Amino acid sequence: MLSKYLLLNHIKTFFLLLMVLIGILYAYMIGEVFLVFKNRNPEVVLSYSLNFLPTAFFYSGAFVNALALLVALRRLFQRKIDLLIQSFGISPLRFFSFAIFFSLFLSIFNLFGSYWLYPQSQKRLFSIEKEYKKAKEIEKGIVRNLWLTQEKNGEKEFYNFELVDLSTGKVHGFYLLKVKDGSITQVATAETGEWHGEMLDFPEASLKDLSTGEEKLQKLTFEFIDLSQIGPLAEKPEHLSMRELFVLSLLGKGIGINYRQYAYELSKRTLTSFLPLFMSLIVGWVYIRWRSLKLGLFALVVSFSAHWFFINLIRSTIENTNLSLPLILLLYAPIPILSLKGLYDLSKGFRV
């Protein structure tokens, strides 16, 4: 009965605080639309508002959840309910289960939202801002200056496409470089061509054999990866679904793209999704252990700031080093370790 009361109280506080925070953000956002946007018609404002909500929820939900937890625990301590619970020999973890349950639900909800909903909302926000705020036309389904590589029989091939139209498969400005044993063996160029499925076809290409100096014009056709797998490369990593990120992370090495940026985005979304659970354990443990609201607020601010510090540190390390991704992700270890420490201490009892 007590757990149900605490859970309902926590949920009501969470949504109340969330509405206040989103209301403040919306006031700023609406002001920006009317002051900065080139187009202020109601449809643009409505679309911008609806797509702003999921993004705001994803990035602020963990903070609001931890703050609501502090409010719920403070009420509990003010009414001396914690002393009553202690007198019956009930561990803090047992009555704290309401926060763990809701935080876990919130984390799983965020994980599912990260799969498609949140990236799509961010993509639409980006499109609206670019089109109506910066007054720039959005190119859809176009990949520019694409570099890909593959290796065949000890020979490495570098492909460059100035422009690929994903809707029609038209290719403009093709360049091929073949390298064997550190030396360039062949160069090929073509003005236009077509990419359908796994086949690339150039009606007229200039081929030059550097070992003999021979140069000729001929039709060039070869098999490569499917055009549909190139589609996600036209998007920013934060606008891709989790499935697309996973596929590009696996394909990256084989086709010579920077797969680490997609692996990073996949890791960032997963860690941010589970932040509500991490923060609730850390903040709840600190507040219950030391019975201090100031320390609880300090733990809230520090854990939330530490999350984004480690996320940015991981990104910087990925971009500037060649360390393996699993090793780099260890930089984030302090947050889950502290949350596990909190879980362990809460299970021991009040006097920890």
Short mmCIF file of C-alpha atoms in Angstrom, two decimals:
data_model
loop_
_atom_site.label_atom_id
_atom_site.label_comp_id
_atom_site.label_asym_id
_atom_site.label_seq_id
_atom_site.Cartn_x
_atom_site.Cartn_y
_atom_site.Cartn_z
CA MET A 1 0.00 0.00 0.00
CA LEU A 2 2.82 2.36 0.91
CA SER A 3 4.69 1.52 -2.30
CA LYS A 4 1.58 2.28 -4.35
CA TYR A 5 1.12 5.62 -2.56
CA LEU A 6 4.78 6.56 -3.08
CA LEU A 7 4.68 5.54 -6.75
CA LEU A 8 1.54 7.58 -7.50
CA ASN A 9 2.94 10.54 -5.58
CA HIS A 10 6.22 10.30 -7.49
CA ILE A 11 4.47 10.07 -10.88
CA LYS A 12 2.28 13.11 -10.15
CA THR A 13 5.31 15.12 -9.02
CA PHE A 14 7.29 14.01 -12.07
CA PHE A 15 4.65 15.14 -14.56
CA LEU A 16 4.05 18.39 -12.69
CA LEU A 17 7.76 19.28 -12.78
CA LEU A 18 8.00 18.11 -16.40
CA MET A 19 5.11 20.39 -17.40
CA VAL A 20 6.77 23.34 -15.66
CA LEU A 21 10.12 22.70 -17.36
CA ILE A 22 8.61 22.12 -20.81
CA GLY A 23 6.43 25.22 -20.32
CA ILE A 24 9.57 27.29 -19.75
CA LEU A 25 11.26 25.74 -22.78
CA TYR A 26 8.15 26.29 -24.91
CA ALA A 27 7.99 29.95 -23.95
CA TYR A 28 11.56 30.36 -25.15
CA MET A 29 10.89 28.30 -28.29
CA ILE A 30 7.75 30.23 -29.29
CA GLY A 31 9.61 33.51 -28.74
CA GLU A 32 12.41 32.25 -31.00
CA VAL A 33 9.90 31.26 -33.72
CA PHE A 34 8.28 34.71 -33.82
CA LEU A 35 11.54 36.65 -33.52
CA VAL A 36 13.90 34.62 -35.74
CA PHE A 37 11.91 32.46 -38.17
CA LYS A 38 11.35 33.76 -41.69
CA ASN A 39 8.00 31.97 -41.89
CA ARG A 40 5.63 32.21 -38.90
CA ASN A 41 2.46 30.56 -40.18
CA PRO A 42 0.48 28.40 -37.68
CA GLU A 43 1.38 25.11 -39.40
CA VAL A 44 5.11 25.75 -38.92
CA VAL A 45 4.62 26.69 -35.25
CA LEU A 46 2.45 23.61 -34.61
CA SER A 47 4.87 21.22 -36.35
CA TYR A 48 7.86 22.74 -34.55
CA SER A 49 6.06 22.46 -31.18
CA LEU A 50 4.94 18.84 -31.64
CA ASN A 51 8.41 17.70 -32.67
CA PHE A 52 10.06 19.66 -29.87
CA LEU A 53 8.17 17.74 -27.16
CA PRO A 54 9.75 14.25 -27.62
CA THR A 55 13.24 15.77 -27.87
CA ALA A 56 12.74 17.81 -24.68
CA PHE A 57 11.39 14.72 -22.87
CA PHE A 58 14.34 12.54 -23.91
CA TYR A 59 17.04 14.96 -22.81
CA SER A 60 15.40 16.35 -19.65
CA GLY A 61 13.43 13.34 -18.38
CA ALA A 62 16.25 11.93 -16.24
CA PHE A 63 16.84 15.27 -14.51
CA VAL A 64 13.14 15.81 -13.81
CA ASN A 65 12.75 12.22 -12.56
CA ALA A 66 15.60 12.64 -10.05
CA LEU A 67 14.22 15.99 -8.90
CA ALA A 68 10.75 14.48 -8.40
CA LEU A 69 12.39 11.68 -6.40
CA LEU A 70 14.00 14.21 -4.05
CA VAL A 71 10.63 15.90 -3.51
CA ALA A 72 8.97 12.54 -2.74
CA LEU A 73 11.73 11.48 -0.31
CA ARG A 74 11.72 14.85 1.43
CA ARG A 75 8.00 14.52 2.12
CA LEU A 76 8.64 11.01 3.41
CA PHE A 77 11.31 12.19 5.84
CA GLN A 78 9.32 15.25 6.98
CA ARG A 79 6.45 12.98 8.05
CA LYS A 80 8.88 10.59 9.81
CA ILE A 81 7.59 7.71 7.70
CA ASP A 82 11.18 6.54 7.22
CA LEU A 83 11.53 6.01 10.99
CA LEU A 84 8.32 3.99 11.03
CA ILE A 85 9.58 1.85 8.18
CA GLN A 86 12.92 1.39 9.94
CA SER A 87 11.18 0.22 13.12
CA PHE A 88 9.66 -2.68 11.16
CA GLY A 89 13.11 -3.67 9.85
CA ILE A 90 12.27 -2.82 6.23
CA SER A 91 15.32 -1.90 4.13
CA PRO A 92 15.39 1.38 2.19
CA LEU A 93 15.57 -0.63 -1.01
CA ARG A 94 12.13 -2.08 -0.38
CA PHE A 95 10.29 1.22 -0.08
CA PHE A 96 12.62 2.78 -2.66
CA SER A 97 11.39 0.17 -5.18
CA PHE A 98 8.76 2.66 -6.41
CA ALA A 99 11.55 4.92 -7.76
CA ILE A 100 13.46 2.01 -9.30
CA PHE A 101 10.32 0.69 -10.98
CA PHE A 102 9.34 4.04 -12.49
CA SER A 103 12.93 4.92 -13.48
CA LEU A 104 13.35 1.54 -15.19
CA PHE A 105 10.05 2.07 -17.02
CA LEU A 106 11.23 5.53 -18.09
CA SER A 107 14.57 4.12 -19.29
CA ILE A 108 12.91 1.38 -21.35
CA PHE A 109 10.45 3.91 -22.77
CA ASN A 110 13.39 6.14 -23.77
CA LEU A 111 15.16 3.18 -25.36
CA PHE A 112 12.15 2.38 -27.52
CA GLY A 113 11.71 6.07 -28.33
CA SER A 114 15.38 6.28 -29.31
CA TYR A 115 14.81 3.58 -31.90
CA TRP A 116 12.71 5.80 -34.18
CA LEU A 117 10.58 8.50 -32.51
CA TYR A 118 13.27 10.77 -31.03
CA PRO A 119 15.59 10.78 -34.08
CA GLN A 120 12.66 11.50 -36.40
CA SER A 121 11.57 14.40 -34.19
CA GLN A 122 15.09 15.83 -34.21
CA LYS A 123 15.26 15.40 -37.98
CA ARG A 124 12.02 17.35 -38.46
CA LEU A 125 13.19 20.07 -36.07
CA PHE A 126 16.42 20.35 -38.04
CA SER A 127 14.53 20.57 -41.34
CA ILE A 128 12.15 23.23 -40.02
CA GLU A 129 14.99 25.31 -38.58
CA LYS A 130 17.02 25.09 -41.78
CA GLU A 131 14.11 25.87 -44.05
CA TYR A 132 12.31 28.55 -42.05
CA LYS A 133 14.99 29.91 -39.71
CA LYS A 134 17.98 29.90 -42.05
CA ALA A 135 15.87 30.06 -45.23
CA LYS A 136 17.79 27.23 -46.92
CA GLU A 137 16.25 24.62 -49.17
CA ILE A 138 16.53 21.06 -47.85
CA GLU A 139 18.14 18.51 -50.16
CA LYS A 140 16.38 15.18 -49.72
CA GLY A 141 17.91 11.88 -50.81
CA ILE A 142 21.18 13.41 -52.02
CA VAL A 143 24.65 12.24 -50.93
CA ARG A 144 27.56 14.53 -51.78
CA ASN A 145 31.31 13.87 -51.83
CA LEU A 146 30.96 10.23 -50.79
CA TRP A 147 34.16 8.21 -50.24
CA LEU A 148 34.00 4.38 -50.05
CA THR A 149 36.64 1.66 -50.15
CA GLN A 150 36.87 -2.08 -50.59
CA GLU A 151 39.64 -4.65 -50.93
CA LYS A 152 39.84 -7.34 -53.63
CA ASN A 153 42.64 -9.88 -54.06
CA GLY A 154 45.16 -7.77 -52.16
CA GLU A 155 44.24 -4.65 -54.15
CA LYS A 156 42.50 -1.74 -52.42
CA GLU A 157 39.97 0.33 -54.34
CA PHE A 158 38.92 3.90 -53.41
CA TYR A 159 35.65 5.23 -54.81
CA ASN A 160 34.58 8.86 -54.79
CA PHE A 161 31.13 10.11 -55.86
CA GLU A 162 30.57 13.85 -56.16
CA LEU A 163 26.81 13.33 -56.04
CA VAL A 164 24.47 10.35 -55.71
CA ASP A 165 20.73 10.83 -56.17
CA LEU A 166 19.21 8.06 -54.04
CA SER A 167 15.73 8.36 -55.58
CA THR A 168 16.86 7.79 -59.17
CA GLY A 169 20.24 6.12 -58.69
CA LYS A 170 21.93 8.78 -60.86
CA VAL A 171 25.64 9.27 -60.16
CA HIS A 172 27.57 12.41 -61.10
CA GLY A 173 31.34 12.85 -60.90
CA PHE A 174 32.79 9.37 -60.32
CA TYR A 175 36.46 8.70 -59.46
CA LEU A 176 38.13 5.32 -58.89
CA LEU A 177 41.64 4.71 -57.56
CA LYS A 178 43.21 1.22 -57.33
CA VAL A 179 46.21 0.69 -55.05
CA LYS A 180 48.39 -2.42 -54.74
CA ASP A 181 51.46 -2.78 -52.49
CA GLY A 182 51.39 0.94 -51.77
CA SER A 183 51.42 1.93 -55.46
CA ILE A 184 48.59 3.30 -57.61
CA THR A 185 47.91 0.87 -60.44
CA GLN A 186 44.80 2.28 -62.12
CA VAL A 187 42.70 5.45 -62.22
CA ALA A 188 39.17 5.70 -63.64
CA THR A 189 36.85 8.70 -64.01
CA ALA A 190 33.33 9.17 -65.34
CA GLU A 191 30.97 12.12 -65.63
CA THR A 192 27.68 10.29 -65.16
CA GLY A 193 26.41 6.83 -64.38
CA GLU A 194 23.63 4.85 -62.71
CA TRP A 195 23.51 2.85 -59.49
CA HIS A 196 20.73 0.24 -59.29
CA GLY A 197 20.72 -2.33 -56.53
CA GLU A 198 24.27 -3.65 -56.29
CA MET A 199 25.31 -2.69 -59.82
CA LEU A 200 27.05 0.51 -60.94
CA ASP A 201 27.00 1.26 -64.64
CA PHE A 202 28.99 4.03 -66.38
CA PRO A 203 28.37 4.18 -70.19
CA GLU A 204 31.63 6.04 -70.80
CA ALA A 205 34.56 6.01 -68.39
CA SER A 206 38.20 7.03 -68.80
CA LEU A 207 40.58 4.29 -67.59
CA LYS A 208 44.31 4.81 -67.20
CA ASP A 209 46.73 1.96 -66.43
CA LEU A 210 49.68 3.57 -64.64
CA SER A 211 51.94 0.55 -65.06
CA THR A 212 51.77 0.74 -68.88
CA GLY A 213 50.61 4.32 -69.34
CA GLU A 214 47.74 3.10 -71.51
CA GLU A 215 44.58 5.24 -71.43
CA LYS A 216 41.24 4.37 -73.00
CA LEU A 217 37.51 5.12 -72.98
CA GLN A 218 35.15 2.24 -72.33
CA LYS A 219 31.98 1.19 -70.56
CA LEU A 220 32.56 0.44 -66.87
CA THR A 221 30.27 -1.88 -64.90
CA PHE A 222 30.96 -3.42 -61.53
CA GLU A 223 29.18 -4.83 -58.47
CA PHE A 224 29.30 -3.08 -55.10
CA ILE A 225 27.02 -2.70 -52.06
CA ASP A 226 23.29 -2.09 -52.49
CA LEU A 227 22.20 1.51 -53.08
CA SER A 228 19.66 1.22 -50.22
CA GLN A 229 22.57 0.83 -47.78
CA ILE A 230 23.97 4.16 -48.92
CA GLY A 231 20.75 6.00 -48.05
CA PRO A 232 21.51 6.55 -44.35
CA LEU A 233 24.79 8.25 -45.30
CA ALA A 234 22.70 11.18 -46.56
CA GLU A 235 21.48 11.77 -42.98
CA LYS A 236 23.13 13.09 -39.84
CA PRO A 237 23.81 10.22 -37.36
CA GLU A 238 21.43 11.73 -34.78
CA HIS A 239 18.58 11.53 -37.36
CA LEU A 240 18.95 7.80 -38.06
CA SER A 241 17.01 4.97 -36.44
CA MET A 242 18.83 2.55 -34.14
CA ARG A 243 18.60 -0.14 -36.81
CA GLU A 244 20.27 2.09 -39.40
CA LEU A 245 22.99 3.03 -36.92
CA PHE A 246 23.61 -0.64 -36.14
CA VAL A 247 23.81 -1.58 -39.84
CA LEU A 248 26.24 1.28 -40.61
CA SER A 249 28.36 0.37 -37.59
CA LEU A 250 28.73 -3.17 -38.95
CA LEU A 251 29.14 -2.15 -42.61
CA GLY A 252 31.59 0.64 -41.89
CA LYS A 253 34.83 -1.30 -42.04
CA GLY A 254 33.80 -3.15 -45.19
CA ILE A 255 32.92 -0.05 -47.24
CA GLY A 256 35.48 2.33 -45.76
CA ILE A 257 33.18 4.88 -44.11
CA ASN A 258 33.70 6.40 -40.68
CA TYR A 259 31.64 3.75 -38.87
CA ARG A 260 32.85 4.98 -35.44
CA GLN A 261 30.56 8.03 -35.55
CA TYR A 262 27.55 5.73 -35.98
CA ALA A 263 28.74 3.42 -33.19
CA TYR A 264 29.14 6.49 -30.97
CA GLU A 265 25.59 7.71 -31.66
CA LEU A 266 24.28 4.22 -30.90
CA SER A 267 26.16 4.19 -27.58
CA LYS A 268 25.08 7.75 -26.70
CA ARG A 269 21.40 6.96 -27.17
CA THR A 270 21.62 3.76 -25.13
CA LEU A 271 23.45 5.40 -22.22
CA THR A 272 21.16 8.45 -22.24
CA SER A 273 18.11 6.18 -22.29
CA PHE A 274 19.23 4.48 -19.07
CA LEU A 275 20.24 7.74 -17.38
CA PRO A 276 16.92 7.96 -15.39
CA LEU A 277 17.74 4.65 -13.71
CA PHE A 278 21.38 5.59 -13.03
CA MET A 279 20.46 9.00 -11.61
CA SER A 280 17.61 7.77 -9.41
CA LEU A 281 19.89 5.20 -7.74
CA ILE A 282 22.70 7.71 -7.19
CA VAL A 283 20.49 10.58 -5.98
CA GLY A 284 18.27 8.34 -3.83
CA TRP A 285 21.27 6.67 -2.21
CA VAL A 286 22.96 9.99 -1.36
CA TYR A 287 19.80 11.54 0.07
CA ILE A 288 18.76 8.51 2.14
CA ARG A 289 22.30 7.84 3.34
CA TRP A 290 23.06 11.39 4.57
CA ARG A 291 19.51 12.78 5.04
CA SER A 292 20.57 16.05 3.38
CA LEU A 293 18.56 17.81 0.68
CA LYS A 294 21.59 19.90 -0.27
CA LEU A 295 23.68 16.77 -0.85
CA GLY A 296 20.81 15.24 -2.81
CA LEU A 297 20.59 18.27 -5.09
CA PHE A 298 24.38 18.25 -5.42
CA ALA A 299 24.30 14.57 -6.46
CA LEU A 300 21.54 15.37 -8.98
CA VAL A 301 23.46 18.20 -10.65
CA VAL A 302 26.80 16.35 -10.57
CA SER A 303 25.43 13.05 -11.97
CA PHE A 304 23.51 14.82 -14.76
CA SER A 305 26.53 16.99 -15.66
CA ALA A 306 28.89 14.00 -15.41
CA HIS A 307 26.76 12.07 -17.91
CA TRP A 308 27.11 14.74 -20.59
CA PHE A 309 30.77 15.31 -19.72
CA PHE A 310 31.56 11.61 -20.25
CA ILE A 311 29.40 11.47 -23.41
CA ASN A 312 31.35 14.40 -24.91
CA LEU A 313 34.66 12.93 -23.71
CA ILE A 314 33.80 9.65 -25.46
CA ARG A 315 32.98 11.53 -28.66
CA SER A 316 36.23 13.51 -28.52
CA THR A 317 38.26 10.35 -27.87
CA ILE A 318 36.58 8.53 -30.78
CA GLU A 319 37.28 11.42 -33.14
CA ASN A 320 40.89 11.98 -32.10
CA THR A 321 42.24 8.49 -31.31
CA ASN A 322 42.23 4.99 -32.78
CA LEU A 323 41.33 3.26 -29.52
CA SER A 324 38.69 0.55 -29.74
CA LEU A 325 35.14 1.60 -28.91
CA PRO A 326 34.65 -0.88 -26.00
CA LEU A 327 37.79 0.53 -24.37
CA ILE A 328 36.62 4.12 -24.88
CA LEU A 329 33.21 3.33 -23.37
CA LEU A 330 34.96 2.47 -20.11
CA LEU A 331 35.24 6.24 -19.62
CA TYR A 332 31.54 6.15 -18.73
CA ALA A 333 32.04 3.43 -16.08
CA PRO A 334 31.93 5.75 -12.98
CA ILE A 335 28.20 6.44 -13.43
CA PRO A 336 26.92 2.81 -13.56
CA ILE A 337 29.44 1.84 -10.86
CA LEU A 338 28.12 4.56 -8.52
CA SER A 339 24.54 3.51 -9.25
CA LEU A 340 25.39 -0.11 -8.38
CA LYS A 341 27.09 1.11 -5.21
CA GLY A 342 23.90 2.97 -4.32
CA LEU A 343 21.79 -0.14 -5.02
CA TYR A 344 24.04 -2.25 -2.78
CA ASP A 345 24.03 0.22 0.11
CA LEU A 346 20.26 0.71 -0.06
CA SER A 347 19.80 -3.05 0.25
CA LYS A 348 21.87 -3.07 3.49
CA GLY A 349 19.67 -0.68 5.45
CA PHE A 350 19.52 2.89 6.69
CA ARG A 351 22.71 2.81 8.70
CA VAL A 352 25.15 2.29 5.83
#
